[in-house]
Amino acid sequence: DTEVTQTPKHLVMGMTNKKSLKCEQHMGHRAMYWYKQKAKKPPELMFVYSYEKLSINESVPSRFSPECPNSSLLNLHLHALQPEDSALYLCASSQPTGGTYEQYFGPGTRLTVT
Amino acid sequence: AQSVTQLDSQVPVFEEAPVELRCNYSSSVSVYLFWYVQYPNQGLQLLLKYLSGSTLVESINGFEAEFNKSQTSFHLRKPSVHISDTAEYFCAAEGSQGNLIFGKGTKLSVKP
């Protein structure tokens, strides 16, 4: 099983809402990533978890809160987002961090903030 | 600064024609290099990677890329493209933190 799943596929939320994005992998990978991708742009790294510990936070605003409950799950909690946060949010995993290990990407959650 | 440059934002080509998508990397990144493909409304899929060894790497669907250290390039080529190759292609390199540094992407449009 080389699949990374993400739910939901689409999400529309208001600026006062609280919502969560979920990512799951069962490949035994010990590194998991959140990326943000705007239209016609490359993915931008947001967070990296290595062995369930946050290892990289790319100066992401606190309205985005990641959580790694176990080695298979990665959540992204959203609160008080802005319209400019509308984007495709991609999750990825690898074994563990490091370029020699391929990152497997999920299909993404398309988020629209109204 | 660590960077990956894709010189062409769009490459239109006719079906069955050859194509080359260009990628250059800064000497400050590692020489672990990747090409990812993104079809519309989908995530990224690894197309091929260079870690070490032979400078020519191939994918299962006919793409190949050549690592050229002297020119700091990792161009992607295919001798004959299909309509189904229409997608966004991202070149990437490993950054100092084990993350991926992406180029801005090249949209390949294959026309009949």
Short mmCIF file of C-alpha atoms in Angstrom, two decimals:
data_model
loop_
_atom_site.label_atom_id
_atom_site.label_comp_id
_atom_site.label_asym_id
_atom_site.label_seq_id
_atom_site.Cartn_x
_atom_site.Cartn_y
_atom_site.Cartn_z
CA ASP A 1 0.00 0.00 0.00
CA THR A 2 1.71 3.17 -1.22
CA GLU A 3 -1.21 5.48 -0.65
CA VAL A 4 -1.57 8.65 1.34
CA THR A 5 -5.20 9.55 1.93
CA GLN A 6 -6.56 12.98 2.74
CA THR A 7 -10.01 14.02 3.92
CA PRO A 8 -12.02 15.95 3.06
CA LYS A 9 -11.36 16.44 -0.66
CA HIS A 10 -13.02 19.85 -0.63
CA LEU A 11 -13.72 22.22 2.26
CA VAL A 12 -15.47 25.58 2.32
CA MET A 13 -15.27 27.48 5.58
CA GLY A 14 -15.97 30.93 6.90
CA MET A 15 -13.38 33.07 8.58
CA THR A 16 -14.80 32.35 12.04
CA ASN A 17 -15.04 28.57 11.62
CA LYS A 18 -12.84 25.87 13.11
CA LYS A 19 -12.14 22.87 10.91
CA SER A 20 -9.53 20.12 10.57
CA LEU A 21 -7.80 18.42 7.68
CA LYS A 22 -6.82 14.78 8.07
CA CYS A 23 -4.03 12.77 6.48
CA GLU A 24 -3.33 9.06 6.88
CA GLN A 25 -0.67 6.63 5.66
CA HIS A 26 -0.05 2.97 6.39
CA MET A 27 3.37 2.59 4.81
CA GLY A 28 5.23 2.71 8.12
CA HIS A 29 6.71 6.08 7.22
CA ARG A 30 8.11 8.09 10.12
CA ALA A 31 8.11 11.52 8.51
CA MET A 32 4.98 13.43 7.50
CA TYR A 33 4.63 16.81 5.85
CA TRP A 34 2.06 19.54 5.19
CA TYR A 35 2.41 21.66 2.07
CA LYS A 36 0.30 24.57 0.80
CA GLN A 37 -0.10 25.01 -2.95
CA LYS A 38 -1.64 28.08 -4.56
CA ALA A 39 -2.86 27.94 -8.16
CA LYS A 40 -0.08 27.73 -10.75
CA LYS A 41 2.60 27.67 -8.00
CA PRO A 42 4.80 24.94 -6.55
CA PRO A 43 4.01 23.43 -3.15
CA GLU A 44 5.32 25.41 -0.17
CA LEU A 45 6.43 23.49 2.88
CA MET A 46 4.50 24.31 6.06
CA PHE A 47 5.37 21.67 8.67
CA VAL A 48 7.43 18.50 9.03
CA TYR A 49 6.91 15.82 11.67
CA SER A 50 9.69 13.33 12.24
CA TYR A 51 8.96 10.39 14.55
CA GLU A 52 5.78 12.18 15.67
CA LYS A 53 7.67 15.28 16.77
CA LEU A 54 7.44 18.64 15.01
CA SER A 55 10.83 19.19 13.41
CA ILE A 56 10.17 22.02 10.97
CA ASN A 57 7.72 24.92 11.16
CA GLU A 58 8.24 27.25 8.23
CA SER A 59 7.03 30.34 10.12
CA VAL A 60 3.41 29.40 9.54
CA PRO A 61 0.77 31.65 11.19
CA SER A 62 -0.72 30.26 14.39
CA ARG A 63 -4.15 29.99 12.80
CA PHE A 64 -2.73 26.73 11.36
CA SER A 65 -2.06 24.15 14.07
CA PRO A 66 -0.60 20.75 13.16
CA GLU A 67 -0.98 17.61 15.20
CA CYS A 68 0.51 14.14 14.83
CA PRO A 69 -1.46 11.79 17.12
CA ASN A 70 0.47 8.71 15.98
CA SER A 71 2.86 7.62 13.26
CA SER A 72 0.06 7.05 10.74
CA LEU A 73 -2.01 10.18 11.23
CA LEU A 74 -1.42 13.86 10.64
CA ASN A 75 -3.98 16.58 11.25
CA LEU A 76 -4.05 20.26 10.41
CA HIS A 77 -6.39 22.31 12.60
CA LEU A 78 -7.69 25.51 11.07
CA HIS A 79 -9.09 28.50 12.93
CA ALA A 80 -9.86 32.09 11.97
CA LEU A 81 -8.47 31.70 8.47
CA GLN A 82 -8.26 34.47 5.90
CA PRO A 83 -9.45 34.34 2.27
CA GLU A 84 -5.80 34.30 1.14
CA ASP A 85 -5.44 30.94 2.89
CA SER A 86 -7.57 29.39 0.15
CA ALA A 87 -5.36 26.81 -1.54
CA LEU A 88 -4.72 23.11 -2.11
CA TYR A 89 -3.28 21.54 1.05
CA LEU A 90 -1.10 18.55 0.38
CA CYS A 91 0.09 15.95 2.83
CA ALA A 92 3.13 13.77 2.17
CA SER A 93 5.07 11.07 3.96
CA SER A 94 8.51 9.52 3.68
CA GLN A 95 10.79 7.08 5.46
CA PRO A 96 12.10 9.20 7.29
CA THR A 97 13.19 12.76 6.29
CA GLY A 98 15.97 13.22 3.79
CA GLY A 99 16.12 13.45 0.03
CA THR A 100 17.13 9.86 -0.50
CA TYR A 101 13.69 8.86 0.69
CA GLU A 102 10.86 9.45 -1.73
CA GLN A 103 8.00 11.62 -0.52
CA TYR A 104 4.58 10.18 -1.29
CA PHE A 105 1.87 12.79 -1.73
CA GLY A 106 -1.83 12.59 -1.06
CA PRO A 107 -4.42 14.01 -3.48
CA GLY A 108 -4.88 17.13 -1.39
CA THR A 109 -7.73 19.04 0.22
CA ARG A 110 -8.98 22.03 -1.76
CA LEU A 111 -9.79 24.69 0.84
CA THR A 112 -11.89 27.77 0.15
CA VAL A 113 -12.18 30.43 2.84
CA THR A 114 -15.15 32.77 2.41
CA ALA B 1 20.60 30.55 -1.38
CA GLN B 2 19.16 27.20 -2.21
CA SER B 3 17.11 27.28 -5.39
CA VAL B 4 15.81 25.25 -8.29
CA THR B 5 15.04 27.05 -11.54
CA GLN B 6 12.69 25.91 -14.25
CA LEU B 7 13.19 28.31 -17.11
CA ASP B 8 10.00 27.55 -19.01
CA SER B 9 6.63 28.15 -17.38
CA GLN B 10 4.76 26.65 -20.34
CA VAL B 11 5.80 24.24 -23.08
CA PRO B 12 3.28 23.56 -25.86
CA VAL B 13 4.10 20.62 -28.11
CA PHE B 14 2.34 18.45 -30.67
CA GLU B 15 1.61 14.80 -29.99
CA GLU B 16 4.45 12.41 -30.89
CA ALA B 17 6.99 15.26 -30.91
CA PRO B 18 10.03 15.21 -28.59
CA VAL B 19 10.10 17.48 -25.55
CA GLU B 20 12.67 18.79 -23.09
CA LEU B 21 11.77 20.48 -19.82
CA ARG B 22 14.69 22.36 -18.36
CA CYS B 23 15.80 22.43 -14.74
CA ASN B 24 18.83 24.03 -13.14
CA TYR B 25 19.79 23.87 -9.50
CA SER B 26 22.00 26.06 -7.36
CA SER B 27 25.26 24.53 -6.22
CA SER B 28 24.16 25.06 -2.60
CA VAL B 29 21.52 22.34 -2.75
CA SER B 30 22.28 18.67 -2.50
CA VAL B 31 22.54 16.59 -5.63
CA TYR B 32 19.49 14.57 -4.74
CA LEU B 33 17.23 15.65 -7.58
CA PHE B 34 13.66 14.78 -8.50
CA TRP B 35 11.00 15.31 -11.11
CA TYR B 36 7.39 15.25 -9.94
CA VAL B 37 4.28 15.33 -12.15
CA GLN B 38 0.94 16.80 -11.13
CA TYR B 39 -2.16 16.06 -13.18
CA PRO B 40 -5.13 18.44 -12.82
CA ASN B 41 -6.80 18.32 -9.40
CA GLN B 42 -4.39 15.70 -8.12
CA GLY B 43 -1.40 15.45 -5.81
CA LEU B 44 2.19 15.08 -6.92
CA GLN B 45 3.63 11.81 -8.21
CA LEU B 46 7.34 11.06 -8.35
CA LEU B 47 8.40 10.62 -11.97
CA LEU B 48 12.10 9.90 -11.45
CA LYS B 49 15.00 10.70 -9.15
CA TYR B 50 18.76 11.01 -9.17
CA LEU B 51 20.60 10.08 -5.99
CA SER B 52 23.96 8.81 -7.26
CA GLY B 53 25.48 6.51 -9.88
CA SER B 54 24.44 6.66 -13.51
CA THR B 55 23.74 10.23 -14.59
CA LEU B 56 20.90 9.10 -16.85
CA VAL B 57 17.74 8.05 -15.03
CA GLU B 58 14.58 6.72 -16.62
CA SER B 59 10.93 6.44 -15.68
CA ILE B 60 8.55 3.64 -16.58
CA ASN B 61 6.53 5.83 -18.94
CA GLY B 62 9.31 6.88 -21.29
CA PHE B 63 10.68 9.99 -19.59
CA GLU B 64 14.37 10.31 -18.82
CA ALA B 65 16.52 12.93 -17.12
CA GLU B 66 20.24 13.50 -17.18
CA PHE B 67 22.22 14.84 -14.25
CA ASN B 68 24.92 17.24 -15.45
CA LYS B 69 27.13 18.42 -12.61
CA SER B 70 29.19 20.88 -14.65
CA GLN B 71 26.07 22.63 -15.93
CA THR B 72 24.12 22.13 -12.67
CA SER B 73 21.21 20.84 -14.71
CA PHE B 74 18.71 18.00 -14.54
CA HIS B 75 16.65 18.34 -17.72
CA LEU B 76 13.69 16.06 -18.39
CA ARG B 77 13.19 14.60 -21.86
CA LYS B 78 10.79 12.37 -23.72
CA PRO B 79 11.32 11.38 -27.37
CA SER B 80 7.62 11.18 -28.23
CA VAL B 81 4.86 12.68 -26.07
CA HIS B 82 1.23 11.63 -25.73
CA ILE B 83 -1.88 13.67 -24.98
CA SER B 84 -1.93 11.99 -21.58
CA ASP B 85 1.42 13.60 -20.70
CA THR B 86 -0.33 16.96 -20.39
CA ALA B 87 0.36 18.03 -16.80
CA GLU B 88 2.43 20.28 -14.57
CA TYR B 89 5.99 19.11 -14.01
CA PHE B 90 8.05 20.15 -10.99
CA CYS B 91 11.78 19.76 -10.59
CA ALA B 92 12.95 19.51 -6.96
CA ALA B 93 16.10 19.13 -4.90
CA GLU B 94 16.76 18.15 -1.32
CA GLY B 95 17.26 21.15 0.95
CA SER B 96 19.55 21.36 3.96
CA GLN B 97 16.74 20.29 6.33
CA GLY B 98 15.80 17.21 4.33
CA ASN B 99 12.87 19.08 2.81
CA LEU B 100 12.17 19.45 -0.90
CA ILE B 101 12.94 22.69 -2.74
CA PHE B 102 10.69 22.96 -5.78
CA GLY B 103 11.09 24.87 -9.00
CA LYS B 104 8.15 26.99 -10.14
CA GLY B 105 6.87 24.27 -12.45
CA THR B 106 6.46 23.81 -16.19
CA LYS B 107 3.05 23.25 -17.71
CA LEU B 108 3.36 20.76 -20.55
CA SER B 109 0.48 21.01 -23.03
CA VAL B 110 0.37 18.27 -25.66
CA LYS B 111 -1.80 19.10 -28.65
CA PRO B 112 -3.24 16.62 -31.17
#
